[in-house]
Coordinates of C-alpha atoms in Angstrom, one line a residue:
M1 CA -0.1 -0.1 0.0
L2 CA 1.3 3.3 -1.0
G3 CA 1.6 6.3 1.5
A4 CA -0.5 9.4 1.0
G5 CA 2.5 11.4 0.2
F6 CA 3.8 9.1 -2.6
C7 CA 4.5 10.8 -6.0
G8 CA 4.9 8.8 -9.1
I9 CA 3.0 6.2 -11.3
M10 CA 1.2 3.1 -10.0
I11 CA -0.2 0.1 -11.9
L12 CA -3.6 -1.2 -10.6
A13 CA -5.4 -4.1 -12.3
G14 CA -3.3 -3.8 -15.4
V15 CA -4.4 -0.1 -15.8
R16 CA -1.6 2.5 -15.8
L17 CA -2.6 5.6 -13.6
D18 CA -0.9 8.9 -13.5
V19 CA -0.3 10.4 -10.1
R20 CA -1.1 14.1 -9.9
H21 CA 2.4 15.0 -8.5
A22 CA 5.1 13.7 -10.8
F23 CA 8.6 12.8 -9.5
G24 CA 10.8 15.8 -9.0
Q25 CA 7.9 18.0 -7.9
T26 CA 6.9 18.8 -4.4
S27 CA 4.0 20.6 -2.7
T28 CA 4.5 23.9 -1.0
I29 CA 5.7 23.5 2.7
P30 CA 4.1 26.1 5.0
S31 CA 6.8 28.5 6.2
S32 CA 5.5 28.1 9.7
I33 CA 7.0 24.6 9.9
S34 CA 10.1 25.4 8.0
T35 CA 13.6 26.0 9.1
P36 CA 15.4 28.6 6.9
D37 CA 18.7 27.8 5.4
T38 CA 20.3 30.6 7.4
I39 CA 19.1 32.0 10.8
E40 CA 20.5 35.0 12.4
T41 CA 20.5 34.7 16.2
H42 CA 22.3 35.9 19.4
L43 CA 24.3 32.5 18.9
G44 CA 25.5 33.8 15.5
T45 CA 24.4 32.6 12.1
L46 CA 23.0 29.2 12.1
E47 CA 23.1 27.2 8.9
F48 CA 20.8 24.4 7.5
A49 CA 20.6 22.5 4.3
D50 CA 17.0 21.5 3.7
G51 CA 16.6 21.1 7.7
V52 CA 19.9 19.6 8.3
P53 CA 22.3 21.6 10.4
S54 CA 25.9 22.1 9.3
A55 CA 28.5 20.6 11.5
A56 CA 29.4 24.0 13.1
T57 CA 25.7 24.8 13.7
Q58 CA 25.1 21.4 15.3
S59 CA 28.1 21.9 17.6
R60 CA 27.0 25.4 18.6
L61 CA 23.4 24.3 19.3
Y62 CA 24.4 21.4 21.4
D63 CA 26.5 23.7 23.4
N64 CA 23.5 26.0 23.9
I65 CA 21.3 23.1 24.9
D66 CA 23.7 22.0 27.6
F67 CA 24.1 25.6 28.7
T68 CA 20.4 25.9 29.2
Y69 CA 20.4 22.8 31.4
A70 CA 23.3 24.0 33.5
Y71 CA 21.7 27.5 33.8
R72 CA 18.3 25.8 35.0
A73 CA 20.2 23.6 37.3
F74 CA 21.3 26.7 39.1
M75 CA 18.1 28.8 38.9
D76 CA 15.8 25.9 39.9
N77 CA 17.8 24.3 42.6
M78 CA 19.8 27.0 44.4
S79 CA 17.3 26.2 47.2
G80 CA 18.6 22.7 47.7
V81 CA 22.3 23.9 47.8
S82 CA 21.3 26.6 50.2
I83 CA 20.0 24.1 52.7
L84 CA 23.2 22.1 52.3
A85 CA 25.3 25.2 52.8
L86 CA 23.4 25.8 56.1
R87 CA 24.0 22.3 57.2
R88 CA 27.7 22.6 56.3
G89 CA 28.0 26.0 58.1
M90 CA 26.7 24.5 61.3
E91 CA 28.9 21.5 60.9
S92 CA 32.0 23.9 60.6
I93 CA 31.5 25.1 64.1
G94 CA 31.0 21.7 65.4
V95 CA 27.3 21.1 65.2
K96 CA 26.4 17.6 64.1
D97 CA 23.1 16.2 62.8
N98 CA 20.6 15.9 65.6
E99 CA 22.2 18.6 67.7
V100 CA 21.0 22.1 68.6
L101 CA 22.6 25.5 67.8
V102 CA 21.3 28.4 69.9
F103 CA 22.3 32.0 69.6
S104 CA 22.1 33.0 73.4
E105 CA 23.2 36.6 72.8
L106 CA 21.6 36.9 69.3
M107 CA 23.3 36.6 65.8
D108 CA 25.8 39.3 64.9
S109 CA 27.3 40.5 61.6
K110 CA 30.4 38.1 61.7
S111 CA 28.4 35.2 60.4
L112 CA 27.3 34.8 56.8
F113 CA 23.6 33.9 57.0
L114 CA 21.0 35.0 54.4
T115 CA 19.0 38.0 55.7
A116 CA 19.2 36.9 59.4
N117 CA 18.1 39.4 62.1
A118 CA 19.8 40.7 65.3
D119 CA 16.4 40.9 67.1
T120 CA 15.5 37.4 68.1
I121 CA 17.1 34.3 69.7
Y122 CA 17.7 31.9 66.8
V123 CA 17.6 28.1 67.5
M124 CA 18.2 25.6 64.7
G125 CA 19.7 22.2 63.7
S126 CA 19.7 19.5 61.1
I127 CA 18.2 16.1 61.5
D128 CA 19.2 12.8 59.8
L129 CA 16.2 10.6 59.2
T130 CA 18.0 7.8 57.5
N131 CA 17.6 5.6 60.5
G132 CA 13.9 6.2 61.1
P133 CA 11.7 8.9 62.5
M134 CA 13.0 11.5 64.8
V135 CA 11.3 13.6 67.5
L136 CA 11.7 17.4 67.9
E137 CA 10.4 19.0 71.0
T138 CA 10.0 22.7 70.9
P139 CA 9.8 25.4 73.7
P140 CA 6.7 27.6 74.4
D141 CA 6.6 30.9 72.6
F142 CA 8.5 29.7 69.7
L143 CA 8.2 30.6 66.0
G144 CA 9.7 28.2 63.5
A145 CA 9.5 25.7 60.6
V146 CA 10.9 22.5 59.2
Q147 CA 12.4 22.4 55.8
D148 CA 13.3 19.5 53.6
A149 CA 16.6 19.1 51.8
W150 CA 15.2 20.8 48.7
F151 CA 14.1 23.7 50.9
R152 CA 10.4 22.8 50.8
W153 CA 8.2 23.5 53.7
V154 CA 7.4 20.4 55.8
I155 CA 5.5 21.8 58.9
D156 CA 5.4 25.0 61.0
L157 CA 6.6 24.9 64.6
G158 CA 5.4 27.0 67.6
L159 CA 3.1 29.9 67.2
P160 CA 1.9 29.3 63.6
G161 CA 2.1 25.5 64.0
P162 CA -0.2 23.0 65.6
D163 CA 1.1 23.7 69.1
R164 CA 0.2 27.4 68.8
G165 CA 3.1 28.5 70.9
T166 CA 2.5 26.2 74.0
G167 CA 5.5 24.0 73.0
G168 CA 5.1 20.7 71.1
R169 CA 6.5 17.3 70.4
Y170 CA 6.8 16.8 66.6
L171 CA 7.5 13.5 65.0
I172 CA 9.3 13.9 61.6
V173 CA 8.8 10.7 59.4
P174 CA 11.3 10.0 56.7
P175 CA 10.4 9.0 53.1
G176 CA 9.4 5.4 52.5
Y177 CA 9.0 4.5 56.2
T178 CA 6.8 1.4 56.7
G179 CA 7.1 0.9 60.4
T180 CA 4.5 1.6 63.0
L181 CA 3.5 5.1 64.0
P182 CA 1.9 6.3 67.1
Q183 CA -1.9 7.1 67.3
G184 CA -1.3 10.3 69.3
G185 CA 1.1 12.2 71.4
Y186 CA 2.8 14.0 68.5
Y187 CA 2.4 16.4 65.8
M188 CA 3.3 14.3 62.9
A189 CA 4.9 15.4 59.5
H190 CA 6.2 13.3 56.7
A191 CA 9.4 14.6 54.9
L192 CA 10.3 13.6 51.4
T193 CA 14.0 13.7 52.0
N194 CA 16.5 11.9 54.3
H195 CA 17.8 15.1 55.8
I196 CA 15.8 18.1 57.1
V197 CA 16.7 21.5 58.6
W198 CA 14.6 23.1 61.3
F199 CA 14.9 26.7 62.7
G200 CA 13.0 29.1 64.6
R201 CA 13.3 32.1 66.9
S202 CA 12.1 33.2 70.4
F203 CA 11.4 36.8 71.2
L204 CA 13.1 38.7 74.1
K205 CA 11.1 39.3 77.1
D206 CA 10.4 43.1 77.4
G207 CA 12.9 43.6 74.6
S208 CA 15.9 43.2 76.6
D209 CA 17.6 40.4 78.7
P210 CA 17.8 37.2 76.6
K211 CA 18.9 35.0 79.5
P212 CA 15.3 33.8 80.8
V213 CA 14.2 32.9 77.2
V214 CA 17.5 31.0 76.7
R215 CA 16.9 29.0 79.8
T216 CA 13.3 28.1 78.5
I217 CA 14.9 27.0 75.1
R218 CA 17.6 24.8 76.7
E219 CA 14.9 23.2 79.0
F220 CA 12.3 22.3 76.5
T221 CA 14.1 21.9 73.2
K222 CA 15.0 18.2 72.6
V223 CA 16.0 16.0 69.5
Y224 CA 16.0 12.2 69.8
P225 CA 15.0 9.1 67.8
Y226 CA 11.4 7.9 67.9
Q227 CA 10.9 4.5 69.6
P228 CA 8.1 2.6 68.1
G229 CA 5.7 1.1 70.6
G230 CA 6.2 3.8 73.2
V231 CA 4.4 7.0 73.8
G232 CA 1.4 7.2 71.3
T233 CA 1.0 3.4 71.0
P234 CA -2.1 2.0 72.9
I235 CA -1.5 -1.3 74.6
A236 CA -4.5 -2.6 72.7
E237 CA -2.5 -2.5 69.6
F238 CA 0.0 -4.7 71.0
L239 CA -2.7 -7.2 72.4
N240 CA -4.1 -7.4 68.9
G241 CA -0.7 -8.1 67.4
E242 CA -0.6 -4.8 65.5
A243 CA 2.4 -3.2 67.4
R244 CA 5.2 -4.0 69.6
L245 CA 5.6 -2.3 73.1
T246 CA 8.6 -0.4 74.2
Q247 CA 9.2 0.7 77.8
T248 CA 8.8 4.5 77.9
S249 CA 12.0 6.2 79.2
E250 CA 13.7 9.6 79.2
P251 CA 15.2 10.3 75.8
P252 CA 18.9 10.9 75.6
A253 CA 20.2 14.3 76.5
T254 CA 20.2 16.8 73.5
V255 CA 23.6 18.4 72.7
F256 CA 23.6 22.2 72.5
H257 CA 26.0 24.4 70.8
E258 CA 26.5 28.3 71.3
G259 CA 26.3 30.3 68.2
S260 CA 26.8 33.8 69.4
G261 CA 30.2 35.1 68.6
K262 CA 30.8 32.3 66.3
V263 CA 31.8 32.7 62.6
M264 CA 30.2 30.4 60.1
N265 CA 29.5 30.6 56.3
T266 CA 26.0 29.3 55.3
I267 CA 25.7 31.0 52.0
P268 CA 25.4 28.7 48.9
P269 CA 28.3 29.0 46.5
N270 CA 28.2 30.5 43.0
D271 CA 31.5 29.0 41.8
W272 CA 32.2 25.5 40.5
T273 CA 31.5 24.0 44.0
F274 CA 27.9 24.7 43.5
F275 CA 27.6 21.8 41.2
E276 CA 29.6 19.6 43.6
A277 CA 27.1 20.6 46.3
L278 CA 24.2 19.9 44.1
N279 CA 25.6 16.5 43.4
E280 CA 26.0 15.9 47.1
V281 CA 22.4 16.7 47.7
V282 CA 21.2 14.4 44.8
Q283 CA 23.4 11.5 46.1
Q284 CA 22.1 11.9 49.7
E285 CA 18.4 12.0 48.9
P286 CA 15.8 9.6 47.3
A287 CA 15.8 9.9 43.5
I288 CA 12.1 10.6 43.5
A289 CA 12.4 13.3 46.2
L290 CA 12.3 16.1 43.6
D291 CA 9.9 16.4 40.7
A292 CA 11.2 14.7 37.5
E293 CA 10.8 17.8 35.5
L294 CA 13.3 19.6 37.8
M295 CA 15.5 16.7 37.9
G296 CA 15.8 16.5 34.2
P297 CA 18.2 19.4 33.7
I298 CA 20.2 18.2 36.6
A299 CA 20.7 14.7 35.1
A300 CA 21.4 16.3 31.7
I301 CA 24.6 17.9 33.0
G302 CA 25.7 14.6 34.6
V303 CA 24.4 14.8 38.2
V304 CA 22.7 11.5 38.6
K305 CA 22.0 9.5 41.7
G306 CA 24.2 6.6 41.9
K307 CA 26.6 7.7 39.2
P308 CA 30.0 9.7 39.6
F309 CA 29.9 13.3 38.7
A310 CA 32.7 13.8 36.1
P311 CA 32.0 16.2 33.4
D312 CA 34.5 16.4 30.5
A313 CA 36.4 19.6 29.7
R314 CA 33.7 20.8 27.2
M315 CA 30.9 20.3 29.7
K316 CA 32.9 22.0 32.5
R317 CA 33.6 25.0 30.2
I318 CA 29.8 25.4 29.4
M319 CA 28.6 24.8 32.9
T320 CA 31.1 27.3 34.3
D321 CA 29.8 29.9 31.8
A322 CA 26.2 29.1 32.7
L323 CA 26.9 29.3 36.4
A324 CA 28.3 32.8 36.0
I325 CA 25.3 34.0 34.0
A326 CA 22.8 32.3 36.2
N327 CA 24.3 33.8 39.3
A328 CA 24.4 37.2 37.7
S329 CA 20.8 37.0 36.7
A330 CA 19.8 35.9 40.2
R331 CA 21.7 38.7 41.7
T332 CA 20.1 41.2 39.4
L333 CA 16.6 39.9 40.2
F334 CA 17.4 40.4 43.9
V335 CA 18.9 43.9 44.0
S336 CA 16.8 45.3 41.1
P337 CA 13.4 43.8 41.1
R338 CA 11.5 44.6 37.9
E339 CA 7.8 43.5 38.7
A340 CA 5.6 46.5 39.5
S341 CA 3.2 44.4 41.5
W342 CA 5.9 43.5 44.1
F343 CA 6.1 47.0 45.5
Y344 CA 3.8 47.5 48.5
Y345 CA 2.8 51.1 47.9
P346 CA 2.3 53.0 44.7
G347 CA 5.6 54.5 43.4
S348 CA 7.5 52.9 46.3
A349 CA 10.8 51.2 46.6
W350 CA 9.4 49.1 49.4
F351 CA 8.5 45.6 48.3
N352 CA 7.3 42.2 49.4
Y353 CA 6.2 39.9 46.6
L354 CA 4.8 37.2 48.9
F355 CA 1.5 39.0 48.9
Q356 CA 1.3 38.3 45.3
T357 CA 2.9 35.0 45.0
G358 CA 2.2 33.2 48.4
Y359 CA 5.0 30.9 50.0
A360 CA 4.8 28.5 47.0
F361 CA 5.4 31.5 44.6
E362 CA 2.0 30.5 42.9
T363 CA -1.1 31.9 44.3
P364 CA -1.6 35.3 46.3
I365 CA -2.0 35.3 50.1
P366 CA -5.5 34.7 51.2
M367 CA -7.6 37.8 52.1
I368 CA -8.8 37.8 55.7
T369 CA -12.4 39.0 56.3
R370 CA -15.0 39.0 59.1
E371 CA -16.3 35.6 57.5
G372 CA -12.8 34.1 57.7
A373 CA -10.0 33.4 55.2
K374 CA -10.8 33.9 51.5
P375 CA -8.3 32.1 49.4
F376 CA -7.6 33.1 45.9
P377 CA -8.0 30.3 43.0
P378 CA -4.6 28.9 42.1
T379 CA -2.9 30.6 39.2
G380 CA -1.5 27.3 37.9
Y381 CA 2.0 28.7 37.4
R382 CA 5.1 29.5 39.3
T383 CA 6.3 33.1 39.5
M384 CA 9.9 32.5 38.5
D385 CA 11.5 35.8 39.3
A386 CA 10.0 35.8 42.8
R387 CA 11.3 32.3 43.5
T388 CA 14.7 33.2 42.4
N389 CA 14.7 36.4 44.3
F390 CA 13.7 34.7 47.5
F391 CA 16.1 31.7 47.5
Y392 CA 19.0 34.0 46.5
G393 CA 18.5 36.2 49.6
V394 CA 16.4 34.4 52.1
T395 CA 16.6 31.4 54.5
G396 CA 13.4 29.6 55.4
I397 CA 10.0 29.5 53.7
T398 CA 6.6 28.8 55.4
P399 CA 3.0 29.8 55.0
A400 CA 3.5 31.8 58.2
M401 CA 5.7 34.3 56.2
A402 CA 2.8 34.9 53.8
M403 CA -0.3 35.8 55.7
R404 CA -2.5 38.7 56.5
L405 CA -3.4 37.7 60.0
T406 CA -3.0 40.5 62.6
G407 CA -1.1 39.9 65.8
I408 CA 0.7 36.8 64.5
G409 CA 4.1 36.1 63.1
S410 CA 5.9 38.9 61.4
Q411 CA 5.8 40.9 58.2
Y412 CA 8.6 42.3 56.1
L413 CA 9.3 45.1 53.6
L414 CA 12.5 45.2 51.7
A415 CA 14.2 48.1 50.1
T416 CA 17.1 48.0 47.8
L417 CA 16.7 51.4 46.3
D418 CA 16.4 54.8 47.6
A419 CA 13.6 57.5 47.1
E420 CA 15.1 58.3 43.6
K421 CA 15.4 54.6 42.6
N422 CA 19.1 54.5 43.0
H423 CA 21.0 51.7 44.8
F424 CA 22.3 52.6 48.3
D425 CA 26.0 53.8 48.6
G426 CA 27.8 53.0 51.9
A427 CA 29.7 56.3 51.7
K428 CA 26.5 58.4 51.7
T429 CA 23.9 59.2 54.5
Y430 CA 20.1 58.4 54.2
K431 CA 17.2 58.5 56.4
V432 CA 13.8 56.9 56.7
S433 CA 10.8 58.1 58.7
L434 CA 8.4 55.7 60.3
P435 CA 5.2 57.5 61.2
K436 CA 3.6 57.5 64.6
G437 CA 1.7 54.3 65.5
I438 CA 4.1 51.8 64.0
P439 CA 1.7 48.8 63.4
E440 CA 3.1 46.1 65.7
A441 CA 1.9 44.3 68.8
N442 CA 5.3 43.0 69.8
F443 CA 8.2 45.1 68.4
W444 CA 9.7 46.4 65.1
S445 CA 13.2 46.6 63.7
I446 CA 15.0 47.7 60.6
T447 CA 18.2 45.9 59.6
V448 CA 21.0 46.7 57.1
Y449 CA 22.5 43.9 54.8
D450 CA 25.5 43.6 52.6
N451 CA 24.5 43.5 48.9
M452 CA 27.3 41.0 48.2
T453 CA 26.7 38.4 51.1
R454 CA 23.0 39.2 51.6
S455 CA 24.0 38.8 55.3
M456 CA 24.0 41.5 58.0
L457 CA 26.5 44.3 57.1
D458 CA 29.7 43.9 59.1
T459 CA 30.6 47.1 60.7
P460 CA 32.1 48.2 64.1
Q461 CA 28.5 48.3 65.4
R462 CA 28.4 44.5 65.2
F463 CA 24.5 44.6 65.2
P464 CA 23.5 46.6 62.2
R465 CA 20.0 47.3 63.4
A466 CA 17.6 49.9 64.8
G467 CA 14.2 49.2 66.5
S468 CA 11.9 49.3 69.5
Q469 CA 13.9 46.8 71.5
S470 CA 16.7 48.1 73.8
Y471 CA 18.9 44.9 73.2
P472 CA 21.3 44.3 71.7
T473 CA 21.6 48.0 70.8
P474 CA 19.8 51.0 72.3
A475 CA 16.1 51.4 71.4
A476 CA 15.3 54.1 68.7
E477 CA 13.8 57.2 70.1
A478 CA 10.7 58.9 68.6
E479 CA 10.5 62.6 67.5
A480 CA 8.2 65.1 69.2
D481 CA 5.4 64.3 66.7
G482 CA 5.7 60.5 67.4
S483 CA 7.5 59.6 64.3
T484 CA 10.8 57.7 64.5
V485 CA 13.7 58.7 62.1
I486 CA 16.4 56.2 61.3
Y487 CA 19.6 57.3 59.7
F488 CA 22.0 55.2 57.6
G489 CA 25.6 56.4 57.0
P490 CA 29.3 55.8 57.7
E491 CA 29.3 58.3 60.7
Q492 CA 26.7 59.0 63.3
P493 CA 25.0 62.3 62.2
E494 CA 25.3 65.2 64.7
G495 CA 22.4 65.3 67.0
V496 CA 21.2 61.8 66.2
K497 CA 20.8 59.3 69.1
P498 CA 22.8 56.1 68.9
G499 CA 19.8 54.0 68.6
N500 CA 18.6 56.0 65.6
W501 CA 21.7 55.4 63.5
I502 CA 22.7 52.2 61.6
Q503 CA 26.4 52.3 60.4
T504 CA 27.3 51.7 56.7
V505 CA 30.7 51.2 55.1
P506 CA 32.1 53.3 52.2
G507 CA 32.7 51.1 49.2
K508 CA 29.9 48.7 50.2
G509 CA 26.5 48.6 48.8
W510 CA 23.6 47.7 51.0
F511 CA 19.9 47.1 51.4
T512 CA 17.5 46.9 54.3
I513 CA 14.5 45.0 55.7
L514 CA 11.8 46.6 57.8
R515 CA 10.3 44.0 60.2
L516 CA 7.0 44.2 62.1
Y517 CA 6.6 41.5 64.7
S518 CA 2.9 40.7 65.2
P519 CA 1.7 43.1 62.6
L520 CA -1.5 45.1 63.0
E521 CA -4.2 46.1 60.5
P522 CA -2.7 49.6 59.6
F523 CA 0.0 47.7 57.9
F524 CA -2.3 45.4 55.9
D525 CA -4.7 48.1 54.8
K526 CA -1.8 50.3 54.1
S527 CA -3.1 53.3 56.1
W528 CA 0.3 53.3 57.8
R529 CA 3.3 53.8 55.4
P530 CA 7.0 54.3 56.0
S531 CA 8.6 57.1 54.0
E532 CA 11.0 56.3 51.2
I533 CA 14.7 56.2 52.2
E534 CA 16.0 59.6 51.3
L535 CA 19.5 60.7 50.5
V536 CA 20.5 63.5 53.0
K537 CA 24.3 63.7 52.5
R538 CA 26.4 62.7 49.6

């Protein structure tokens, strides 16, 4: 049987039939499905002969294909490398898996930690689930979350979590676990990876002495293996042959490490070691822990679970170039956001895209009404620029960061530009005015960060922040009209109180974050608005 596109002469039942299209003739091919013989692109001139690439074009396009895979490996997965960097940073100061790091006198600017603050007592650790479920007990009045090895939210802890700030016992279950689990006694969460990181913070009492809060943290925080058949397992299950019994006993003592005054680097790398770190994450975690679509580009550049990572010279050259451009792109998205909807007020430089994208960078934050929460319908797409901006500059993602509830959690406004939409210069002096009635039920602060490290700016001040708390720096003082003016500059302006000045460094660019802890309605309805950050001295 002849195909529909056959051209020529056929003999049927002894009769000679002429086919409409004779040999040597072709029908017109639509230009919409054609590839021209030459194409001018940013890659140069691409050459084809009736759809077949020349050797030079083929080589150039394969290089570009591999470049795009390497570029995506960075942009899509810097989050996983960030979690590994956090684990390795803690490890560098002696903190092992299943141990606890506490910053008893707050975190200062010596450590490299993505947009951390110097206002709250940080508590954190990494947990290894390869031997089975682990228990994490949290203190009262705590605010935190669990993230998996790819930086995905697992469960909230403390105030936004199921214990609602009373302190809780959390059971983190590893992927593929088939053993018995308790019927009660724990807040249970299932992780998709073998390693998780948890972190949280506790607030200072009366904005001053941290010692009482630290004592509570050390008393109540515990990390230990879950014992099947113990607490949470009814004896009836044992009698029915459904579970074993284990004698309940005190868990082993948790090991604590002090973080204040220590120096550690938790920033994900943007040199070749990025790919080595990415390979380490892939090798440690289940092959199906990450979506297959995201794993595709990773595998295409040779990062495959169970296989050695050994790119040849050509691939290493391409990947190095892609890494440089991806890092440059991510940094640009962070310091120069381009999406108008991210900016919180009309014409402002203050931004927070989570209101538009939610914590999953997909659907806006639900509205809160008298009738309750009013979710928006899913958009069905990921907001890529927001995802890149976030993971390039921030540690920790949770729904608690993206909610409009008053009096709970905290809210943030970032500024990378001044009132004239110029980036900040560490040699110049600026000021911002916070009108009377700063909308917070707990406290507020404003912190300065180094553009390069996205960590607290390292200056002789040690704690580059100002706020309503009197620890670790003097509280900011209000003006006669009730407004509070904060100055940024290399030298303390004449007549400005120490608590109203944040030091900057000539030759260093910076950005800032305004934090409202337990925000109030005037923030959400925008009836309260900080001024833009104005240049006052060049």
